[in-house]
C-alpha cells in the first residue's frame, strides 16, 4: 500500500487534519478581524484629525459676513466688494493655513471653483473635491489621505497628508499577526498531535497485541491505563476475550497431548501383538493379509500419535531446542541421501545445488524440516519428474529451497497448507502413510528458530518451498 492511501485512511491523520483545518480557519478569522479593527481605528483617527483641520481651515478663510441691523434704525449696508483685491483685504491678517501643522498640506477653492490658496507642499495634481454635499468628507488618493469641508457659502477647504507611516505600521501589525498566528498554529498542531496520539494509543496497543496473538503468542495482553475511556473499556473486554481464548487453546493442547499419550500404549500393544501373530507359523494367506493390514493401520496411527505429541510439545515449549553451529548444506545433503530410495521408487531425479552456509540451530529438528519438505515434493510431484534442492546464503539469512515440477497447488489452498490435517486432495487421506501434519510441524520448528517458511505454487508448473533461517 502506498503512503498516501495509508495517510488518508489513518484515523490519527484525519483527526489531526480536521483539527489543523479548524484551528487555521479560527486563526485566519481572528487575524483578519484584528487587522480590520486596527486598520479602521487608524483610518478613523486620521480622518477625525484631518476633518478637524479642514473645518478649522475653512473657518480661517471664511469671508466676513455683513452685520445685520434693523431697517427702522438705518438703511441696509451695501454688499461687500466682489473683486479679488477687496476679498483679500477682507480676510484676516494672519498667514493662510496657520491652523495646519507642519507636514500637512492644504488648499482652498472658492465657491466658483477658482483656487484661492494652497500650501507649497501640496501635490501638483491635487484635484478639487466635489462640492455636492455640505460638511466634512474624507478620501484616499494614492498614498495620501485627505479631508475636505464644503462650507455653506460654497468655498471648499482641504487638508491632507501622506498615509505611508500609518500604512507601514499596519504592515508591521499584519506581519506580527502572521508570525504570531504561525507560531500559535505550530504549537497547536504539535499539541493536537500529542493529544490525538495519546487518545488513540489504546488502538495501537490493541493492534499490536492482536497481531502477536494472530501469530500464536496468546499470552499477549493490552496495556490499559486504569481510565474510564471507551477505548480502555474496550481493551478490558478484549483482554478478557484473549484470556478465554488462551485458556481454550491450553485446554485443547492438553487434550491433544493427553489423548496422544494415552493412545500411545495401546497402539504399541496392538503393533506388538500383530507382529507376534505374523511370526506364528501356519498362518493362512487370508489371515496373514488381514494381520498385515492391521499392522499398517496401527503403524499409521502410531506415526500420527507421535506427530501430535511432537506438536503438543512444540506448542507448549517443552521440546527444548539444542542449538549448535551447523552447516545447513551438509545437513541438507544428509537428508537427500536418506530419501533417495523413496525418490527412486517414483523415478524422481533429485538435483542439488548446495553452498556451505553455517547457522545456529538444532540439527535434529532442522533435518526433520528438510525431510518433510523433500517428502512432500516427492509424494506430490509428478512421477518421473525432478526435484531441485538448493542452499545458499544471503546477507543475514541462510536460504533453503525445495522445488518440484509437479502438478502444482491451486491458489485457494496456499493459505491453508500449514494448518493441521489440511489436505489439498481430500480423497487421499492417509495415502502412503501421510498424516497431514508434516508442514504444520515444519512451520512450528522454523518459527522456533526465528525463521520463515513460505510455499509458492503455479498449477501445472510446480511448487516451491522456501525456508529462511537467521545466520547469527
Short mmCIF file of C-alpha atoms in Angstrom, two decimals:
data_model
loop_
_atom_site.label_atom_id
_atom_site.label_comp_id
_atom_site.label_asym_id
_atom_site.label_seq_id
_atom_site.Cartn_x
_atom_site.Cartn_y
_atom_site.Cartn_z
CA UNK A 1 0.00 0.00 0.00
CA UNK A 2 1.36 3.42 -0.89
CA UNK A 3 1.92 6.11 1.72
CA UNK A 4 -0.87 8.43 0.51
CA UNK A 5 -3.80 5.98 0.88
CA UNK A 6 -2.43 4.94 4.26
CA UNK A 7 -2.40 8.54 5.45
CA UNK A 8 -5.85 9.24 4.01
CA UNK A 9 -7.36 6.26 5.83
CA UNK A 10 -5.49 6.81 9.10
CA UNK A 11 -7.79 7.93 11.91
CA UNK A 12 -4.92 9.81 13.54
CA UNK A 13 -4.11 11.77 10.38
CA UNK A 14 -7.75 12.53 9.65
CA UNK A 15 -8.36 13.83 13.18
CA UNK A 16 -5.16 15.86 13.02
CA UNK A 17 -6.09 17.27 9.60
CA UNK A 18 -9.55 18.33 10.79
CA UNK A 19 -8.10 19.83 13.95
CA UNK A 20 -5.47 21.76 11.97
CA UNK A 21 -8.04 22.94 9.41
CA UNK A 22 -10.46 24.15 12.09
CA UNK A 23 -7.71 25.90 14.03
CA UNK A 24 -6.29 27.54 10.89
CA UNK A 25 -9.76 28.86 9.99
CA UNK A 26 -10.17 30.26 13.51
CA UNK A 27 -6.71 31.88 13.42
CA UNK A 28 -7.34 33.30 9.96
CA UNK A 29 -10.69 34.72 11.05
CA UNK A 30 -9.16 36.21 14.20
CA UNK A 31 -6.24 37.70 12.26
CA UNK A 32 -8.42 39.26 9.58
CA UNK A 33 -10.81 40.65 12.20
CA UNK A 34 -7.96 42.09 14.29
CA UNK A 35 -6.36 43.66 11.22
CA UNK A 36 -9.70 45.10 10.10
CA UNK A 37 -10.35 46.69 13.51
CA UNK A 38 -6.82 48.08 13.70
CA UNK A 39 -6.96 49.49 10.16
CA UNK A 40 -10.39 51.00 10.85
CA UNK A 41 -9.18 52.57 14.10
CA UNK A 42 -6.12 54.07 12.39
CA UNK A 43 -8.19 55.37 9.48
CA UNK A 44 -10.83 56.85 11.83
CA UNK A 45 -8.14 58.57 13.88
CA UNK A 46 -6.51 60.11 10.80
CA UNK A 47 -9.90 61.02 9.31
CA UNK A 48 -11.01 62.76 12.53
CA UNK A 49 -7.78 64.71 12.71
CA UNK A 50 -7.93 65.77 9.05
CA UNK A 51 -11.64 66.66 9.31
CA UNK A 52 -11.00 68.94 12.31
CA UNK A 53 -8.16 70.66 10.45
CA UNK A 54 -10.32 71.08 7.33
CA UNK A 55 -13.08 72.70 9.39
CA UNK A 56 -10.54 74.99 11.11
CA UNK A 57 -9.04 75.92 7.76
CA UNK A 58 -12.49 76.74 6.40
CA UNK A 59 -13.22 78.93 9.43
CA UNK A 60 -9.88 80.67 8.97
CA UNK A 61 -10.72 81.59 5.37
CA UNK A 62 -14.38 82.28 5.92
CA UNK A 63 -15.46 85.65 4.42
CA UNK A 64 -16.70 88.13 7.00
CA UNK A 65 -20.49 88.47 6.85
CA UNK A 66 -22.20 91.89 6.97
CA UNK A 67 -23.67 92.92 10.30
CA UNK A 68 -27.45 92.75 10.45
CA UNK A 69 -29.20 95.94 11.67
CA UNK A 70 -32.80 96.91 11.99
CA UNK A 71 -34.39 98.52 8.90
CA UNK A 72 -36.05 101.10 11.14
CA UNK A 73 -32.71 102.41 12.50
CA UNK A 74 -30.54 102.58 9.38
CA UNK A 75 -30.63 101.72 5.72
CA UNK A 76 -29.23 98.41 4.58
CA UNK A 77 -25.49 98.36 4.15
CA UNK A 78 -24.10 97.93 0.67
CA UNK A 79 -22.91 94.46 -0.41
CA UNK A 80 -19.25 93.66 0.08
CA UNK A 81 -16.93 94.22 -2.87
CA UNK A 82 -16.52 91.21 -5.17
CA UNK A 83 -13.16 91.99 -6.72
CA UNK A 84 -10.17 89.86 -5.74
CA UNK A 85 -8.31 92.68 -4.08
CA UNK A 86 -11.20 93.60 -1.87
CA UNK A 87 -11.73 89.90 -0.95
CA UNK A 88 -8.14 89.55 0.14
CA UNK A 89 -8.34 92.68 2.17
CA UNK A 90 -11.41 91.37 3.99
CA UNK A 91 -9.54 88.24 5.13
CA UNK A 92 -7.81 88.12 8.49
CA UNK A 93 -4.30 89.48 8.53
CA UNK A 94 -2.79 86.23 9.89
CA UNK A 95 -1.00 83.94 7.31
CA UNK A 96 -3.11 81.45 5.32
CA UNK A 97 -3.10 77.86 6.69
CA UNK A 98 -1.72 78.78 10.09
CA UNK A 99 -4.01 76.18 11.65
CA UNK A 100 -2.41 73.35 9.61
CA UNK A 101 0.58 71.69 11.35
CA UNK A 102 3.89 71.10 9.53
CA UNK A 103 3.96 68.02 7.36
CA UNK A 104 0.38 68.53 6.25
CA UNK A 105 -0.70 70.26 3.06
CA UNK A 106 -3.83 72.30 2.37
CA UNK A 107 -5.77 74.04 -0.40
CA UNK A 108 -8.83 76.27 -0.62
CA UNK A 109 -11.20 76.71 -3.54
CA UNK A 110 -13.77 79.49 -3.86
CA UNK A 111 -17.41 78.88 -4.47
CA UNK A 112 -16.94 79.39 -8.21
CA UNK A 113 -14.19 76.71 -8.36
CA UNK A 114 -11.29 79.18 -8.55
CA UNK A 115 -8.30 78.08 -6.40
CA UNK A 116 -7.83 80.60 -3.63
CA UNK A 117 -4.71 79.39 -1.85
CA UNK A 118 -2.59 76.24 -1.38
CA UNK A 119 0.43 75.21 0.68
CA UNK A 120 3.81 74.91 -1.06
CA UNK A 121 3.95 71.17 -0.33
CA UNK A 122 0.54 70.44 -1.83
CA UNK A 123 0.69 67.88 -4.69
CA UNK A 124 0.72 69.48 -8.13
CA UNK A 125 -2.05 67.23 -9.38
CA UNK A 126 -4.37 67.99 -6.46
CA UNK A 127 -7.92 67.94 -7.86
CA UNK A 128 -10.80 69.96 -6.46
CA UNK A 129 -13.16 67.80 -4.42
CA UNK A 130 -16.79 67.61 -5.48
CA UNK A 131 -18.99 70.21 -3.80
CA UNK A 132 -22.21 68.28 -3.89
CA UNK A 133 -22.66 67.92 -0.15
CA UNK A 134 -22.01 70.27 2.72
CA UNK A 135 -19.88 69.24 5.69
CA UNK A 136 -16.67 67.28 6.13
CA UNK A 137 -15.71 64.33 3.91
CA UNK A 138 -12.63 62.13 3.55
CA UNK A 139 -10.98 60.39 0.66
CA UNK A 140 -7.90 58.30 -0.13
CA UNK A 141 -5.88 59.33 -3.13
CA UNK A 142 -2.89 57.12 -3.80
CA UNK A 143 -0.50 57.38 -0.82
CA UNK A 144 -2.42 60.40 0.59
CA UNK A 145 -5.31 60.66 2.99
CA UNK A 146 -7.35 63.87 2.63
CA UNK A 147 -10.34 65.59 4.30
CA UNK A 148 -12.27 68.48 2.79
CA UNK A 149 -15.00 70.72 4.17
CA UNK A 150 -17.71 72.26 1.98
CA UNK A 151 -18.92 75.48 3.61
CA UNK A 152 -22.47 76.72 3.25
CA UNK A 153 -21.24 79.75 1.29
CA UNK A 154 -19.59 77.44 -1.34
CA UNK A 155 -15.89 77.56 -0.50
CA UNK A 156 -14.04 74.24 -0.07
CA UNK A 157 -11.11 73.76 2.31
CA UNK A 158 -8.93 70.62 2.02
CA UNK A 159 -6.25 69.26 4.34
CA UNK A 160 -4.21 66.14 3.59
CA UNK A 161 -1.04 64.31 4.45
CA UNK A 162 0.83 61.14 3.40
CA UNK A 163 -0.56 57.90 4.82
CA UNK A 164 2.74 55.97 4.43
CA UNK A 165 3.65 55.93 8.15
CA UNK A 166 0.28 54.53 9.17
CA UNK A 167 0.38 52.02 6.32
CA UNK A 168 3.85 50.91 7.41
CA UNK A 169 2.58 50.44 10.98
CA UNK A 170 -0.38 48.44 9.64
CA UNK A 171 2.00 46.30 7.57
CA UNK A 172 4.13 45.63 10.66
CA UNK A 173 0.99 44.78 12.60
CA UNK A 174 -0.03 42.37 9.83
CA UNK A 175 3.38 40.67 9.95
CA UNK A 176 3.13 40.35 13.74
CA UNK A 177 -0.30 38.78 13.35
CA UNK A 178 1.04 36.40 10.69
CA UNK A 179 4.11 35.34 12.65
CA UNK A 180 2.13 35.04 15.86
CA UNK A 181 -0.54 33.02 14.08
CA UNK A 182 2.05 30.68 12.56
CA UNK A 183 3.66 30.18 15.96
CA UNK A 184 0.34 29.51 17.66
CA UNK A 185 -0.66 27.19 14.80
CA UNK A 186 2.59 25.22 15.13
CA UNK A 187 2.18 24.87 18.90
CA UNK A 188 -1.47 23.89 18.45
CA UNK A 189 -0.63 21.28 15.80
CA UNK A 190 2.10 19.77 17.99
CA UNK A 191 -0.23 19.74 20.99
CA UNK A 192 -3.02 18.31 18.82
CA UNK A 193 -0.73 15.56 17.56
CA UNK A 194 0.23 14.70 21.13
CA UNK A 195 -3.40 14.76 22.22
CA UNK A 196 -4.60 12.60 19.30
CA UNK A 197 -1.71 10.17 19.76
CA UNK A 198 -2.47 9.86 23.46
CA UNK A 199 -6.17 9.37 22.79
CA UNK A 200 -5.57 6.71 20.12
CA UNK A 201 -2.72 4.90 21.89
CA UNK A 202 -5.07 2.14 23.10
CA UNK A 203 -5.90 1.41 19.45
CA UNK A 204 -2.19 0.94 18.70
CA UNK A 205 -1.84 -1.30 21.75
CA UNK A 206 -4.88 -3.31 20.65
CA UNK A 207 -3.47 -3.70 17.14
CA UNK A 208 -0.03 -4.74 18.42
CA UNK A 209 -1.47 -7.29 20.84
CA UNK A 210 -3.87 -8.68 18.23
CA UNK A 211 -1.01 -9.05 15.71
CA UNK A 212 1.10 -11.01 18.19
CA UNK A 213 -1.86 -13.16 19.16
CA UNK A 214 -2.57 -13.83 15.47
CA UNK A 215 0.92 -15.33 15.06
CA UNK A 216 0.45 -17.56 18.08
CA UNK A 217 1.53 -15.60 21.16
CA UNK A 218 -1.68 -15.98 23.19
CA UNK A 219 -0.07 -14.58 26.33
CA UNK A 220 -0.19 -11.02 24.98
CA UNK A 221 -2.50 -8.51 26.70
CA UNK A 222 -3.41 -4.90 26.02
CA UNK A 223 -1.90 -2.39 28.43
CA UNK A 224 -4.75 -0.39 29.98
CA UNK A 225 -4.22 2.87 31.87
CA UNK A 226 -6.91 2.50 34.51
CA UNK A 227 -9.03 5.24 32.98
CA UNK A 228 -12.68 5.19 32.19
CA UNK A 229 -12.42 5.99 28.48
CA UNK A 230 -14.30 4.00 25.86
CA UNK A 231 -11.09 2.56 24.37
CA UNK A 232 -9.81 1.39 27.75
CA UNK A 233 -13.11 -0.34 28.42
CA UNK A 234 -12.81 -1.98 25.01
CA UNK A 235 -9.27 -3.07 25.92
CA UNK A 236 -10.58 -4.68 29.12
CA UNK A 237 -13.18 -6.61 27.12
CA UNK A 238 -10.57 -7.77 24.61
CA UNK A 239 -8.18 -8.78 27.38
CA UNK A 240 -10.92 -10.90 28.87
CA UNK A 241 -11.59 -12.44 25.45
CA UNK A 242 -7.88 -13.13 24.93
CA UNK A 243 -7.67 -14.80 28.34
CA UNK A 244 -10.57 -17.11 27.50
CA UNK A 245 -9.01 -17.81 24.09
CA UNK A 246 -5.67 -18.67 25.66
CA UNK A 247 -7.40 -20.92 28.18
CA UNK A 248 -9.32 -22.67 25.38
CA UNK A 249 -6.13 -23.28 23.39
CA UNK A 250 -4.36 -24.52 26.51
CA UNK A 251 -7.19 -26.98 27.15
CA UNK A 252 -7.02 -28.11 23.52
CA UNK A 253 -3.26 -28.62 23.72
CA UNK A 254 -3.56 -30.55 26.98
CA UNK A 255 -6.31 -32.66 25.49
CA UNK A 256 -4.23 -33.41 22.39
CA UNK A 257 -1.16 -34.24 24.45
CA UNK A 258 -3.11 -36.34 26.94
CA UNK A 259 -5.06 -38.18 24.26
CA UNK A 260 -1.93 -38.90 22.23
CA UNK A 261 -0.10 -40.03 25.34
CA UNK A 262 -2.95 -42.32 26.40
CA UNK A 263 -3.23 -43.78 22.87
CA UNK A 264 0.46 -44.47 22.51
CA UNK A 265 0.50 -47.50 24.86
CA UNK A 266 -2.50 -49.41 23.42
CA UNK A 267 -1.31 -48.77 19.87
CA UNK A 268 2.13 -50.09 20.79
CA UNK A 269 0.46 -53.18 22.29
CA UNK A 270 -1.57 -53.67 19.10
CA UNK A 271 1.53 -53.40 16.91
CA UNK A 272 3.43 -55.84 19.16
CA UNK A 273 0.65 -58.44 19.13
CA UNK A 274 0.12 -58.12 15.37
CA UNK A 275 3.83 -58.58 14.72
CA UNK A 276 3.90 -61.60 17.06
CA UNK A 277 0.89 -63.06 15.27
CA UNK A 278 2.57 -62.57 11.90
CA UNK A 279 5.56 -64.53 13.21
CA UNK A 280 3.36 -67.51 14.16
CA UNK A 281 3.87 -70.42 11.75
CA UNK A 282 0.97 -71.99 9.88
CA UNK A 283 -0.96 -68.80 9.10
CA UNK A 284 -3.19 -68.94 6.09
CA UNK A 285 -2.70 -66.36 3.36
CA UNK A 286 -6.03 -64.74 4.21
CA UNK A 287 -5.10 -64.41 7.88
CA UNK A 288 -1.63 -63.01 7.01
CA UNK A 289 -3.15 -60.34 4.74
CA UNK A 290 -5.58 -59.30 7.47
CA UNK A 291 -2.83 -59.06 10.07
CA UNK A 292 -0.59 -57.08 7.69
CA UNK A 293 -3.46 -54.63 7.06
CA UNK A 294 -3.88 -54.25 10.83
CA UNK A 295 -0.16 -53.63 11.23
CA UNK A 296 -0.14 -50.93 8.53
CA UNK A 297 -3.10 -49.19 10.15
CA UNK A 298 -1.54 -49.44 13.59
CA UNK A 299 1.80 -48.10 12.34
CA UNK A 300 0.00 -45.16 10.66
CA UNK A 301 -1.84 -44.49 13.91
CA UNK A 302 1.42 -44.61 15.85
CA UNK A 303 3.05 -42.07 13.47
CA UNK A 304 0.01 -39.83 13.84
CA UNK A 305 0.18 -40.05 17.65
CA UNK A 306 3.91 -39.28 17.63
CA UNK A 307 3.30 -36.26 15.39
CA UNK A 308 0.54 -34.98 17.67
CA UNK A 309 2.77 -35.39 20.71
CA UNK A 310 5.57 -33.59 18.91
CA UNK A 311 3.27 -30.68 18.03
CA UNK A 312 1.91 -30.53 21.55
CA UNK A 313 5.43 -30.30 22.96
CA UNK A 314 6.36 -27.62 20.44
CA UNK A 315 3.23 -25.60 21.26
CA UNK A 316 3.92 -25.86 24.97
CA UNK A 317 7.62 -25.06 24.56
CA UNK A 318 8.54 -28.28 26.31
CA UNK A 319 10.61 -29.71 23.44
CA UNK A 320 13.64 -27.55 24.11
CA UNK A 321 15.92 -26.99 21.17
CA UNK A 322 19.61 -27.86 21.35
CA UNK A 323 21.23 -25.15 19.22
CA UNK A 324 24.72 -25.58 17.84
CA UNK A 325 26.68 -24.28 14.89
CA UNK A 326 25.91 -26.44 11.85
CA UNK A 327 26.33 -26.37 8.09
CA UNK A 328 22.87 -26.21 6.53
CA UNK A 329 24.22 -27.53 3.21
CA UNK A 330 25.73 -30.63 4.89
CA UNK A 331 22.52 -31.20 6.84
CA UNK A 332 20.52 -31.00 3.61
CA UNK A 333 22.88 -33.40 1.85
CA UNK A 334 22.30 -35.99 4.61
CA UNK A 335 18.51 -35.60 4.28
CA UNK A 336 18.73 -36.00 0.48
CA UNK A 337 20.83 -39.16 0.85
CA UNK A 338 18.30 -40.68 3.26
CA UNK A 339 15.36 -40.10 0.93
CA UNK A 340 16.91 -41.08 -2.42
CA UNK A 341 15.40 -44.56 -2.17
CA UNK A 342 11.88 -43.10 -1.89
CA UNK A 343 12.57 -40.80 -4.85
CA UNK A 344 13.84 -43.73 -6.91
CA UNK A 345 10.59 -45.62 -6.33
CA UNK A 346 8.72 -42.78 -8.11
CA UNK A 347 11.51 -42.29 -10.67
CA UNK A 348 12.12 -38.73 -9.48
CA UNK A 349 15.52 -37.16 -10.03
CA UNK A 350 16.99 -35.17 -7.13
CA UNK A 351 19.14 -32.25 -8.28
CA UNK A 352 21.15 -30.45 -5.58
CA UNK A 353 22.95 -27.12 -5.57
CA UNK A 354 24.31 -26.74 -2.07
CA UNK A 355 26.58 -23.91 -0.92
CA UNK A 356 28.16 -24.29 2.52
CA UNK A 357 26.26 -21.96 4.89
CA UNK A 358 26.64 -22.01 8.65
CA UNK A 359 23.77 -21.31 11.01
CA UNK A 360 22.97 -21.87 14.68
CA UNK A 361 20.15 -24.35 15.22
CA UNK A 362 19.00 -27.76 16.36
CA UNK A 363 20.27 -30.23 13.70
CA UNK A 364 17.70 -32.90 14.58
CA UNK A 365 14.75 -30.58 14.25
CA UNK A 366 16.03 -28.85 11.10
CA UNK A 367 16.70 -32.20 9.42
CA UNK A 368 13.08 -33.08 10.17
CA UNK A 369 12.01 -29.89 8.35
CA UNK A 370 14.17 -30.72 5.32
CA UNK A 371 12.94 -34.32 5.23
CA UNK A 372 9.29 -33.23 5.42
CA UNK A 373 9.74 -30.77 2.53
CA UNK A 374 11.56 -33.37 0.42
CA UNK A 375 8.89 -35.98 1.15
CA UNK A 376 6.13 -33.58 0.13
CA UNK A 377 7.94 -32.74 -3.11
CA UNK A 378 8.43 -36.43 -3.91
CA UNK A 379 4.97 -37.73 -2.98
CA UNK A 380 3.07 -34.83 -4.54
CA UNK A 381 5.35 -34.22 -7.50
CA UNK A 382 4.95 -35.68 -10.98
CA UNK A 383 6.18 -39.30 -11.29
CA UNK A 384 9.34 -39.34 -13.37
CA UNK A 385 9.82 -35.62 -12.67
CA UNK A 386 12.50 -33.66 -10.94
CA UNK A 387 13.04 -32.08 -7.52
CA UNK A 388 15.62 -29.34 -7.09
CA UNK A 389 17.18 -28.69 -3.69
CA UNK A 390 19.28 -25.60 -3.10
CA UNK A 391 21.05 -23.94 -0.17
CA UNK A 392 22.64 -20.51 -0.41
CA UNK A 393 23.50 -17.56 1.84
CA UNK A 394 22.01 -14.08 1.90
CA UNK A 395 23.18 -11.11 3.96
CA UNK A 396 21.59 -12.16 7.24
CA UNK A 397 19.88 -15.45 6.38
CA UNK A 398 20.53 -18.93 5.10
CA UNK A 399 18.01 -19.98 2.45
CA UNK A 400 16.79 -23.49 1.72
CA UNK A 401 14.75 -24.02 -1.47
CA UNK A 402 12.92 -27.22 -2.44
CA UNK A 403 11.16 -27.06 -5.83
CA UNK A 404 9.36 -29.69 -7.89
CA UNK A 405 7.85 -29.66 -11.39
CA UNK A 406 4.66 -31.42 -10.36
CA UNK A 407 1.01 -30.52 -10.97
CA UNK A 408 1.14 -27.57 -8.56
CA UNK A 409 -1.37 -26.39 -5.98
CA UNK A 410 -4.39 -24.15 -6.69
CA UNK A 411 -4.04 -20.67 -5.21
CA UNK A 412 -7.11 -21.14 -2.99
CA UNK A 413 -5.28 -23.83 -0.97
CA UNK A 414 -2.00 -21.98 -0.38
CA UNK A 415 -3.10 -20.01 2.74
CA UNK A 416 -4.18 -23.27 4.45
CA UNK A 417 -1.18 -25.51 3.77
CA UNK A 418 0.29 -25.10 7.26
CA UNK A 419 -2.98 -25.93 9.00
CA UNK A 420 -3.05 -29.25 10.83
CA UNK A 421 -4.60 -32.17 8.92
CA UNK A 422 -5.25 -29.92 5.91
CA UNK A 423 -5.11 -31.77 2.58
CA UNK A 424 -5.32 -30.37 -0.93
CA UNK A 425 -6.70 -33.67 -2.25
CA UNK A 426 -9.42 -34.62 0.22
CA UNK A 427 -9.74 -38.09 -1.31
CA UNK A 428 -6.12 -39.04 -0.47
CA UNK A 429 -6.49 -39.15 3.31
CA UNK A 430 -3.73 -41.29 4.78
CA UNK A 431 -2.16 -42.02 1.40
CA UNK A 432 1.30 -43.52 1.71
CA UNK A 433 1.11 -43.21 5.47
CA UNK A 434 0.98 -39.39 5.37
CA UNK A 435 -0.69 -37.76 8.38
CA UNK A 436 -1.23 -34.21 7.10
CA UNK A 437 0.89 -32.80 9.95
CA UNK A 438 4.27 -32.56 8.22
CA UNK A 439 4.03 -28.93 7.14
CA UNK A 440 2.50 -27.89 10.47
CA UNK A 441 5.44 -29.47 12.29
CA UNK A 442 7.92 -27.90 9.87
CA UNK A 443 6.44 -24.44 10.42
CA UNK A 444 6.49 -24.86 14.22
CA UNK A 445 10.19 -25.82 14.09
CA UNK A 446 11.09 -22.96 11.74
CA UNK A 447 9.19 -20.48 13.94
CA UNK A 448 11.10 -21.76 16.97
CA UNK A 449 14.31 -20.90 15.08
CA UNK A 450 13.01 -17.34 14.34
CA UNK A 451 12.83 -18.17 10.65
CA UNK A 452 10.15 -18.10 7.97
CA UNK A 453 8.75 -20.72 5.64
CA UNK A 454 6.71 -19.95 2.51
CA UNK A 455 5.23 -22.04 -0.26
CA UNK A 456 4.55 -20.74 -3.77
CA UNK A 457 2.91 -22.78 -6.50
CA UNK A 458 1.67 -22.50 -10.07
CA UNK A 459 -0.77 -25.06 -11.41
CA UNK A 460 0.84 -27.43 -14.00
CA UNK A 461 4.27 -25.87 -13.37
CA UNK A 462 5.27 -26.91 -9.87
CA UNK A 463 5.63 -25.93 -6.24
CA UNK A 464 8.48 -24.20 -4.41
CA UNK A 465 9.05 -24.21 -0.65
CA UNK A 466 11.46 -21.57 0.72
CA UNK A 467 12.88 -21.56 4.25
CA UNK A 468 14.86 -18.61 5.60
CA UNK A 469 16.84 -19.04 8.83
CA UNK A 470 18.89 -16.37 10.60
CA UNK A 471 22.64 -16.91 10.35
CA UNK A 472 23.55 -15.30 13.67
#
